[in-house]
Coordinates of C-alpha atoms (C1' of nucleotides) in Angstrom, one line a residue:
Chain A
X22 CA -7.7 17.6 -66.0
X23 CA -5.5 15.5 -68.6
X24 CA -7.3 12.7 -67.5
X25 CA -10.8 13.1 -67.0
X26 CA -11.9 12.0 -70.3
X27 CA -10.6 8.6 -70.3
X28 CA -11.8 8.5 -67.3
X29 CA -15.5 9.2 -68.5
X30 CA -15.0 6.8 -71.7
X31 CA -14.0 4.1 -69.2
X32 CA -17.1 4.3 -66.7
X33 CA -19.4 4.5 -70.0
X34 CA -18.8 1.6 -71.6
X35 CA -18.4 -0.1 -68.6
X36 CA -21.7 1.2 -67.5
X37 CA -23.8 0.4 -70.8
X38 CA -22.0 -3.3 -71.1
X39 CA -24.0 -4.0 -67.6
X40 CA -27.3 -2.1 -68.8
X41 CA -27.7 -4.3 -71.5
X42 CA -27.0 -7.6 -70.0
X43 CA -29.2 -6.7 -66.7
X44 CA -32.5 -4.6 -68.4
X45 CA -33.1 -4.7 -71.8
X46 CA -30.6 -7.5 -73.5
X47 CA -32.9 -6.7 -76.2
X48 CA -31.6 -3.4 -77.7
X49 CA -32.4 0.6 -77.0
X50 CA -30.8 3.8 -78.4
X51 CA -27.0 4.3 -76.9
X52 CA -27.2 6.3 -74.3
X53 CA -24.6 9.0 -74.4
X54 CA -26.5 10.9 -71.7
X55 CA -26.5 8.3 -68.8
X56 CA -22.6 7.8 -70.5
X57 CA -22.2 11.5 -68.9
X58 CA -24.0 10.8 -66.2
X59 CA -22.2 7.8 -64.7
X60 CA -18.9 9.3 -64.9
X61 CA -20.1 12.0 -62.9
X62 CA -21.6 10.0 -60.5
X63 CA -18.1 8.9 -59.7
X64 CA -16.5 12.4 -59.9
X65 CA -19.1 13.1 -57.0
X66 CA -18.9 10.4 -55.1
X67 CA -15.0 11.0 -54.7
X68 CA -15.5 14.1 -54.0
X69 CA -18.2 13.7 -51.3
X70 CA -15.7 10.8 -49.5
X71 CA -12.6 13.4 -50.0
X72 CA -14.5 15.4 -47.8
X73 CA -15.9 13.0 -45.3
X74 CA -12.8 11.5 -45.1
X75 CA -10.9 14.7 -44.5
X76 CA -13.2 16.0 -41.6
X77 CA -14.1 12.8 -39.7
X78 CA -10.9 10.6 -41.2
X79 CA -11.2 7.8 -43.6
X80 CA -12.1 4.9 -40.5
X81 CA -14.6 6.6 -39.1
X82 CA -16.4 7.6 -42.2
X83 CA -18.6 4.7 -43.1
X84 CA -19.6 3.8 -47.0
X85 CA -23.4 4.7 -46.0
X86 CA -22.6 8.3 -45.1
X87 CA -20.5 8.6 -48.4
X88 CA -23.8 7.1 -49.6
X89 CA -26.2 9.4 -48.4
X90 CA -23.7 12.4 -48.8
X91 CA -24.6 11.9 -52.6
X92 CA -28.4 10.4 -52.5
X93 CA -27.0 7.3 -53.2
X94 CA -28.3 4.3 -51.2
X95 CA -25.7 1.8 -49.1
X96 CA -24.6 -0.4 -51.2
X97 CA -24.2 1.4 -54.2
X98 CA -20.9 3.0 -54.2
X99 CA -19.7 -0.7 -54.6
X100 CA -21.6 -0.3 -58.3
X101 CA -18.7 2.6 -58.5
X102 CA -15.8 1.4 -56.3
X103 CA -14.8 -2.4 -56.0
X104 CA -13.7 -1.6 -52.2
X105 CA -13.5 1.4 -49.9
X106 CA -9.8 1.7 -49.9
X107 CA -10.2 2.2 -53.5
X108 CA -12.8 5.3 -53.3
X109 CA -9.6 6.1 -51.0
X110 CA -7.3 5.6 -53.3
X111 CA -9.0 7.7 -56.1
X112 CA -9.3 10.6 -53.9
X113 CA -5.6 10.4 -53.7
X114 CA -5.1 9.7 -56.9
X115 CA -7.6 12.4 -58.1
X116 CA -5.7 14.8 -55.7
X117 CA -2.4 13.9 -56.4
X118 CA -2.8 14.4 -60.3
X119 CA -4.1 18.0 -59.9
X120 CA -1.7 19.2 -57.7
X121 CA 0.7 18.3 -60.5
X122 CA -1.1 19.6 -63.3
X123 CA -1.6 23.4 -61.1
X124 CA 2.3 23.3 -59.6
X125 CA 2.8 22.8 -63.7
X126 CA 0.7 25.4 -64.3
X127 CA 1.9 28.2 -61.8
X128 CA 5.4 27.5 -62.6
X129 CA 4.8 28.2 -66.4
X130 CA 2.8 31.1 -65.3
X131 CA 5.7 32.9 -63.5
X132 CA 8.4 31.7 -66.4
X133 CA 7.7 34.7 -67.8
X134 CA 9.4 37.0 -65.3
X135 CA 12.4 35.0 -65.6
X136 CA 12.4 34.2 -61.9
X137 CA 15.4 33.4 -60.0
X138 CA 15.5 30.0 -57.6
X139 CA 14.4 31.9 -54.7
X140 CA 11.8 33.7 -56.7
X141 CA 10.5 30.0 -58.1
X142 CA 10.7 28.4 -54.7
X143 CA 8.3 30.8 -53.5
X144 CA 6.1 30.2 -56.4
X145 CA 5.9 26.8 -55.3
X146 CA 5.1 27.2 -51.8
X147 CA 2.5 29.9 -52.2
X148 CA 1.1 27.0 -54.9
X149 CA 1.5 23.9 -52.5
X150 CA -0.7 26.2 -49.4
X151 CA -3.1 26.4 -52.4
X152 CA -3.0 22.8 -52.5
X153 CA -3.0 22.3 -49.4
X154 CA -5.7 25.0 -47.7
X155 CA -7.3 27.0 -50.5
X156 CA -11.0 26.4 -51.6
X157 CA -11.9 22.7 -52.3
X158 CA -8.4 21.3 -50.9
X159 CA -10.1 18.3 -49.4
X160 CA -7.9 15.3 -51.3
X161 CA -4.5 16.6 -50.4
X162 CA -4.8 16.5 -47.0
X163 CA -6.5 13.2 -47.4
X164 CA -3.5 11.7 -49.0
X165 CA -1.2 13.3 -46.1
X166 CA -3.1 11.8 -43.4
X167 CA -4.4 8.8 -44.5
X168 CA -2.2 6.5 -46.6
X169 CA -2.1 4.0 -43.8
X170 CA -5.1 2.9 -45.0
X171 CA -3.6 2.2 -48.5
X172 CA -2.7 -1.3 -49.5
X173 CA 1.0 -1.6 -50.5
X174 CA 0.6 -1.6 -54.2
X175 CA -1.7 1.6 -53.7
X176 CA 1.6 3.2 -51.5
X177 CA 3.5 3.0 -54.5
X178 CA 1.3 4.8 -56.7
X179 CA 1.3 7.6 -54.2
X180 CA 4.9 7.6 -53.9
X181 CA 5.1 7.9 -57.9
X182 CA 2.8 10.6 -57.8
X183 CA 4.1 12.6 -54.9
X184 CA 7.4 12.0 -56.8
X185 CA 6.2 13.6 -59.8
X186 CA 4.9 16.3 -57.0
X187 CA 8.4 16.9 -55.5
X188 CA 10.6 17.3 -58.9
X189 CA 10.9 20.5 -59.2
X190 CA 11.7 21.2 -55.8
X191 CA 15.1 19.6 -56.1
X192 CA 16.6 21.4 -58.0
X193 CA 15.7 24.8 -56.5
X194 CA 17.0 23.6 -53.1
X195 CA 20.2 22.6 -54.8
X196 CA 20.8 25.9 -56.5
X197 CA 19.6 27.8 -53.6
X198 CA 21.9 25.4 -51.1
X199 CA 25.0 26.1 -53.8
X200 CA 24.2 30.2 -53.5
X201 CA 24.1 29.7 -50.1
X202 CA 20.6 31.2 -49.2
X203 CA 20.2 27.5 -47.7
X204 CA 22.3 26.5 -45.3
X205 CA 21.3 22.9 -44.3
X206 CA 21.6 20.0 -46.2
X207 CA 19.2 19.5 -49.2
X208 CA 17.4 16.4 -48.7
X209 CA 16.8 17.1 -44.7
X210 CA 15.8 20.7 -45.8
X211 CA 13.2 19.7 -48.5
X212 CA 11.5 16.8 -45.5
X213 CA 11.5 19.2 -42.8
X214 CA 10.1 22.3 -45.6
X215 CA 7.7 20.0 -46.7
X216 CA 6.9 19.1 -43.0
X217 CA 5.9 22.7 -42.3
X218 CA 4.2 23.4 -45.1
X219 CA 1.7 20.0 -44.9
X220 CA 1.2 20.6 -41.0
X221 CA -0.4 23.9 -41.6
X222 CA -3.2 21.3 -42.3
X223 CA -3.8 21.1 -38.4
X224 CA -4.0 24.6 -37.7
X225 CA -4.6 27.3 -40.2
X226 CA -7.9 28.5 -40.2
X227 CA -9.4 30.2 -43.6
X228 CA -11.4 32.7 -41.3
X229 CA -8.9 33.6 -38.6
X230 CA -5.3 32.8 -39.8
X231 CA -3.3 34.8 -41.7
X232 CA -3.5 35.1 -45.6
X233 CA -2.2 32.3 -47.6
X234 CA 0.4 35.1 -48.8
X235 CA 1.1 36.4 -45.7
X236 CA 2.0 32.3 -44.8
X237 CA 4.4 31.8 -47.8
X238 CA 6.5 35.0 -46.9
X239 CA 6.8 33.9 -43.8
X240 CA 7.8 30.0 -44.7
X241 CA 10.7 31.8 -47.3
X242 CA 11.5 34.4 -44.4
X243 CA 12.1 31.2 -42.1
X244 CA 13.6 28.9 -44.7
X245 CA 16.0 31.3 -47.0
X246 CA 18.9 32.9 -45.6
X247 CA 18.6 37.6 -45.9
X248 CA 21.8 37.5 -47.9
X249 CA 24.7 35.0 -48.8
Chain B
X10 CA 14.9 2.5 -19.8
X11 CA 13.6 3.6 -16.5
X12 CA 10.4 2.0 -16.8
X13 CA 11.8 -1.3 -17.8
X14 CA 11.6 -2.6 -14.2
X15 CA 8.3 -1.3 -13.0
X16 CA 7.4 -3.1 -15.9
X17 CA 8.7 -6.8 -14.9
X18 CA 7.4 -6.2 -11.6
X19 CA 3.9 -5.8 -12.6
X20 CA 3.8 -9.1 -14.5
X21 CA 4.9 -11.3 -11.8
X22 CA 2.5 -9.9 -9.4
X23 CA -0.5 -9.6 -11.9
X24 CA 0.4 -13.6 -12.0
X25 CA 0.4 -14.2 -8.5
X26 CA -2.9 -12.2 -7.8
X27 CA -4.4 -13.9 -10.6
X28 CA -3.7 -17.2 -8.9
X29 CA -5.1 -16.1 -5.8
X30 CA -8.5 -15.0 -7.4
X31 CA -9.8 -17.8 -9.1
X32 CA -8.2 -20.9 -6.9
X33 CA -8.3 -19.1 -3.0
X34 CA -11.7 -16.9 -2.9
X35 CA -12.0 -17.7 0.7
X36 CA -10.2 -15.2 2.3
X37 CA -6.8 -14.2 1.3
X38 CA -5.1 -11.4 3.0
X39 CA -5.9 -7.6 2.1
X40 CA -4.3 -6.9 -1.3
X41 CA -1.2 -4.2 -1.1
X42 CA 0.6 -5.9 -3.5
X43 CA -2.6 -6.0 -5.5
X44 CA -3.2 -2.1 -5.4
X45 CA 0.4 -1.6 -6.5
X46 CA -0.4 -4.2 -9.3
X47 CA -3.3 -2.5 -10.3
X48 CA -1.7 1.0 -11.2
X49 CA 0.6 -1.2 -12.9
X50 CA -1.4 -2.4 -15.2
X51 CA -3.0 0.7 -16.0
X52 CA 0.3 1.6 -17.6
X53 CA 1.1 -1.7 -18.8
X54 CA -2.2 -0.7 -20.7
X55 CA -1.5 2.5 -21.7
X56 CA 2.0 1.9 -23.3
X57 CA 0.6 -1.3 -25.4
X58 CA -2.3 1.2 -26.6
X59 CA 0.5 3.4 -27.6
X60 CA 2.1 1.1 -29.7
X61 CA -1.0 -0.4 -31.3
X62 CA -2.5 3.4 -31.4
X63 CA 0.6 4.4 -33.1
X64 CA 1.8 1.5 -35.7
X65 CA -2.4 0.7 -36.4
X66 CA -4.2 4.0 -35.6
X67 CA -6.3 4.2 -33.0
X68 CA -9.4 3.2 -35.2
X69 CA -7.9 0.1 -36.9
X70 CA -7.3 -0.5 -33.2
X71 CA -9.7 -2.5 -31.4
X72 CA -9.8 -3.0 -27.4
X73 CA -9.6 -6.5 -28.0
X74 CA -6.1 -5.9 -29.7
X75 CA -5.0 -4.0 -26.5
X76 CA -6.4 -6.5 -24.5
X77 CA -4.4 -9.4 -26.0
X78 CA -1.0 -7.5 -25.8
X79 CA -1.0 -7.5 -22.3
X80 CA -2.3 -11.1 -22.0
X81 CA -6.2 -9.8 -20.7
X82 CA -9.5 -11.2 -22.1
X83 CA -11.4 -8.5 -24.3
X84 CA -13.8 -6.4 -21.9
X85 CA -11.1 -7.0 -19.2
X86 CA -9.6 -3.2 -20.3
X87 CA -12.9 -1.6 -19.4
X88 CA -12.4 -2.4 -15.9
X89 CA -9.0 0.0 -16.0
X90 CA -10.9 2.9 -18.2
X91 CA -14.4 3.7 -18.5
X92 CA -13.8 3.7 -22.7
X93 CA -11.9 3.3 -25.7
X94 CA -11.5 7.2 -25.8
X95 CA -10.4 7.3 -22.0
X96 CA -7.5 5.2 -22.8
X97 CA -6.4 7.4 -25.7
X98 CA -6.6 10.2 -23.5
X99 CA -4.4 8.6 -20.9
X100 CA -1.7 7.8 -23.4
X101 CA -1.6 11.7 -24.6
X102 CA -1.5 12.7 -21.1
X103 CA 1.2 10.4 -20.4
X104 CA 3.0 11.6 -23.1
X105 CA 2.9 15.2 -22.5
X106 CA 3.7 15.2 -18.8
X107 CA 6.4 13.0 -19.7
X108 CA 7.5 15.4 -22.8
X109 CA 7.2 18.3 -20.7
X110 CA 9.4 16.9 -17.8
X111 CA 11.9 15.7 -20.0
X112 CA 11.8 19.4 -21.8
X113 CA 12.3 20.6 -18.3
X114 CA 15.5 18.5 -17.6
X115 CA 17.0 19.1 -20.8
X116 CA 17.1 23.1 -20.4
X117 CA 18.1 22.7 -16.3
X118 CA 20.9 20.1 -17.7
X119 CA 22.3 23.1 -20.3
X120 CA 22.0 26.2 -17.8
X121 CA 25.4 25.2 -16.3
X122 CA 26.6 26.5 -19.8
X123 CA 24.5 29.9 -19.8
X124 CA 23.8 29.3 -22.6
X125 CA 22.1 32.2 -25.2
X126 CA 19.0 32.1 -26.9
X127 CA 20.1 30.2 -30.1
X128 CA 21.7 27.6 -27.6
X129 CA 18.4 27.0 -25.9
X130 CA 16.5 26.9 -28.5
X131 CA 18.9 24.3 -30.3
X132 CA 18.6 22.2 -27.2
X133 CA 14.6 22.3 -27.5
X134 CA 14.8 21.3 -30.5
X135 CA 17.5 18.5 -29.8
X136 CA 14.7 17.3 -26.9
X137 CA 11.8 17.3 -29.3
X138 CA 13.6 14.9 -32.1
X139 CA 14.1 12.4 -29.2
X140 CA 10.2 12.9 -27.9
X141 CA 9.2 11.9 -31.6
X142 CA 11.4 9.9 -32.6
X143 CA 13.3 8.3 -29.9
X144 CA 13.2 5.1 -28.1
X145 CA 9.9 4.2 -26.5
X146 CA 8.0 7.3 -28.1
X147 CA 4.9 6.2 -29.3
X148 CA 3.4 8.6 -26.5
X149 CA 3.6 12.1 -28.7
X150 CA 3.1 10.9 -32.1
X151 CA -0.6 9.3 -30.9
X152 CA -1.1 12.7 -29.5
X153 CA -0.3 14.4 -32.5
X154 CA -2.0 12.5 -35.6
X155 CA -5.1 10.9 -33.2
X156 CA -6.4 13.9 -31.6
X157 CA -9.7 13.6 -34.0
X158 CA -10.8 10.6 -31.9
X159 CA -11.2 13.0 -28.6
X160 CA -13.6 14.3 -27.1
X161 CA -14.2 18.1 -26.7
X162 CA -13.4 18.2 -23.0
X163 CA -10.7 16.1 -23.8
X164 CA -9.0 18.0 -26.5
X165 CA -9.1 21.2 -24.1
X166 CA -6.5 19.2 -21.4
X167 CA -4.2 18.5 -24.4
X168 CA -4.4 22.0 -25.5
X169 CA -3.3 23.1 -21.6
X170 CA -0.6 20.5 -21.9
X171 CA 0.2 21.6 -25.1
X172 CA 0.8 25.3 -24.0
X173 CA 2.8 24.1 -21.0
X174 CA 5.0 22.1 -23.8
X175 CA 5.5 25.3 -26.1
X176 CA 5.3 28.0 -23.5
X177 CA 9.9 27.7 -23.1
X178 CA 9.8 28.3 -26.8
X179 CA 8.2 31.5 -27.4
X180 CA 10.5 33.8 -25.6
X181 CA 13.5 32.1 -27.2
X182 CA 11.9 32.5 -30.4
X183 CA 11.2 36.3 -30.0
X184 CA 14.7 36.9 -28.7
X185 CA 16.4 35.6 -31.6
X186 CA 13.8 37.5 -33.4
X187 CA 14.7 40.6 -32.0
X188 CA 18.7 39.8 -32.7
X189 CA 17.6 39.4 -36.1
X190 CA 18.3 35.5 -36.3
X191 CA 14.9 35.2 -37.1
X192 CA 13.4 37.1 -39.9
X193 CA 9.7 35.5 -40.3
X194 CA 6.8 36.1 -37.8
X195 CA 7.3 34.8 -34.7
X196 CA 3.9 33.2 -34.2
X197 CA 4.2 31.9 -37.6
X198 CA 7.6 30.8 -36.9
X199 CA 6.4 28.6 -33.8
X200 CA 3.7 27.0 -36.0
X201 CA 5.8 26.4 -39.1
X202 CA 8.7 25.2 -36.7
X203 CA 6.7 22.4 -35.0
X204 CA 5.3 21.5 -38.5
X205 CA 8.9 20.5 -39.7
X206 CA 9.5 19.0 -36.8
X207 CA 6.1 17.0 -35.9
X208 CA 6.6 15.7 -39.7
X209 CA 9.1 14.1 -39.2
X210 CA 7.0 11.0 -37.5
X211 CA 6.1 10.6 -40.8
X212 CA 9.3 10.0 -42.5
X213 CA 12.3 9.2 -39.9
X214 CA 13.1 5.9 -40.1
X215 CA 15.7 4.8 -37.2
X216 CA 17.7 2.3 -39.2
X217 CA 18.2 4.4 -42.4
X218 CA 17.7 8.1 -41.4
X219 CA 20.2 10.8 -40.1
X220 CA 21.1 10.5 -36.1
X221 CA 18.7 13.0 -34.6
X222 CA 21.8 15.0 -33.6
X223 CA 22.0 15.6 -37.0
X224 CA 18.4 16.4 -37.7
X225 CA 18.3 19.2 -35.1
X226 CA 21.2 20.7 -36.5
X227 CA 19.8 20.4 -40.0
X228 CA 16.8 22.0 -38.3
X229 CA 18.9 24.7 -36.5
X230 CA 20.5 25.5 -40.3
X231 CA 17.4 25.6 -42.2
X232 CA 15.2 28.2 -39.4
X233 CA 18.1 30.7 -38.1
X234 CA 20.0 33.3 -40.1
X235 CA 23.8 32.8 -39.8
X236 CA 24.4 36.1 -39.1
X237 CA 22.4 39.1 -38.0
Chain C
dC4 C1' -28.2 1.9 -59.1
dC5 C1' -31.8 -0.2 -55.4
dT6 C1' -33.4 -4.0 -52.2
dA7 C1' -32.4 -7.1 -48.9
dC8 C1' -29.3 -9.3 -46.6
dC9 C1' -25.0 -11.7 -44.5
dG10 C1' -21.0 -12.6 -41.7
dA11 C1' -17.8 -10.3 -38.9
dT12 C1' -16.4 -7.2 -35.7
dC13 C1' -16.7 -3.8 -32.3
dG14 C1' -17.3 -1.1 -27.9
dG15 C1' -19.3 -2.0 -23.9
dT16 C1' -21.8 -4.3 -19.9
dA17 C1' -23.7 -7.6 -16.1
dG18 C1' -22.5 -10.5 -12.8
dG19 C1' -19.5 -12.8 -10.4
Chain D
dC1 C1' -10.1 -9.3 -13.9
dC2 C1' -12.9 -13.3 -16.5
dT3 C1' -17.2 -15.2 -18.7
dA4 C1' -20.8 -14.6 -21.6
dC5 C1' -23.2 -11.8 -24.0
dC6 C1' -25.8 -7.7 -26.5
dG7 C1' -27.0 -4.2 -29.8
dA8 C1' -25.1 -1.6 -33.3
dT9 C1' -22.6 -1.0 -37.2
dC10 C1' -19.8 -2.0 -41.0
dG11 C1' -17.9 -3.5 -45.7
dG12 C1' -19.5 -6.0 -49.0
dT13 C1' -22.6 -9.0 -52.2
dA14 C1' -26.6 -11.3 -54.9
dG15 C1' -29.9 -10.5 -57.9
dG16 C1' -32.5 -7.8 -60.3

DNA sequence: CCTACCGATCGGTAGG
DNA sequence: CCTACCGATCGGTAGG
């Protein structure tokens, strides 16, 4: 959200600099409405690849199908994108950034009832199934599956963001380790948590599973000790 | 380990077959050192496709790639399987029939100890670590992060294989259940379970990481209650 | 953003 | 298993 208007001002005057030098070097009325338009264009076609590249994996989707997903024609996403592995990389990004900005969100949201650690731990997990399964949750999984195809410097934007992602989880663990509602180490408990909360990618199915509720009591039933 | 010498064998036969092939076509004796060689190199095949399938994804892999690791020119493979997709398949069956022997082994080894439920079920998940993340395991992880790339048929034989893998589990797991060790679903249990555990492909690295010893017993910490 | 196109690569096959 | 090859597809680009 935070960033989405830079983002627009970016792709506009990127996008009337090239108008004018191809069509009309000459001079017509600035166009704030293809200025919109543009940056849409790019909100679309990341979203359209998020999805491709989420049901049929990022190798086997070709640029053409993210094409046509969106009307566009072959070669233009390249108008958009300099290279496919960053359309990738913006879905991540893209992602990555709102997962942050709703985890912020949700945790703000439950201040309010002065939650204890276990209480905010299961905040954030009911949050990250959001993330991860709830409407629209195409870029997450993206990211979880497909950072192979990520160049190196690309990694390490991920691993900023995800970073960023993981902060507040840390110190929950801690306390909760220190109460002793968690019994195994802290850094081995956050990988394999994480673990089973991302895998549920693979299997849960929005029309026969169980609620997304119902699959955060049970991750805190399985994770958090009954009593210290 | 104990397919290091089948391995060496192959080689020096494929050598001497080759030999005879393209320098004695008149009439050399029938070939039962050539059959042997044959199955051979089907595996040779199938463990350098689970490498490449597992460090490039199976995608990014081509059959010329697999074809050069084991020293054959580039259609050569499609005389050992009909397509790309067979030879995936045969690495995930490998795999599982391997896993689930190994699974098999690993409980008879620990019955001398009668042991109880959350005995066995430490043990299973002692066995799985060392499926994913031991030496020479590329087999399981291709299964489990490649299965997109099969075909329908396909993808019902890993899902029998599958249920033969998990089928020890589920008793174990609604046992300790029942004794209270276990507070969450037990279906959900299983499916969060292997998440944690499958993830770990992602993130274990050998050099750096905890021995798997100490993984399961993280593991073994985080899912069962202490005390009942 | 479209049109037209290129070089590279890929899975797979025929024929021996 | 090799040799020689094919049709298809792909990421990407020039030029407008």
């Amino acid at each position: 959200m935070s960033h989405s208007s830079p983002l627009l001002e970016i792709s506009d005057s990127r996008a009337s600099g090239l108008v004018n030098a191809a069509k009309r070097p000459r001079g017509r009325p600035r166009k704030t409405a293809d200025e919109r338009d543009d940056g849409n264009r790019r909100k679309v076609l990341i979203a359209a690849a998020a999805k491709l590249f989420r049901t049929q994996g990022f190798d086997a989707t070709s640029t053409r199908d993210i094409a046509a997903a969106v009307g566009m024609h072959s070669g233009s996403p390249f108008y958009h994108f300099e290279s496919k592995s960053a359309l990738l990389c913006a879905v991540m990004e893209e992602g990555m950034r709102a997962a942050i900005a709703r985890q912020d969100a949700a945790l703000k949201a439950a201040e309010t009832g002065e939650p204890n650690a276990r209480e905010k731990l299961a905040v954030l997990v009911r949050n990250h199934f959001d993330v991860l399964l709830g409407p629209g949750s195409d870029f997450i999984p993206v990211m979880l599956y497909e950072s192979r195809s990520l160049s190196q410097a690309q990694r390490g934007l991920m691993a900023t963001l995800q970073g960023e992602y993981e902060a507040p989880w840390v110190p929950l663990l801690q306390a909760l380790h220190g109460q002793g509602l968690l019994k195994a180490d802290v850094k081995l408990s956050r990988l394999l948590i994480f673990g089973a909360l991302n895998w549920s990618v693979q299997w849960y199915d929005r029309s026969k599973s169980a609620s997304l509720d119902t699959l955060a009591q049970a991750a805190m039933a399985l994770f958090i000790q009954e009593t210290a």
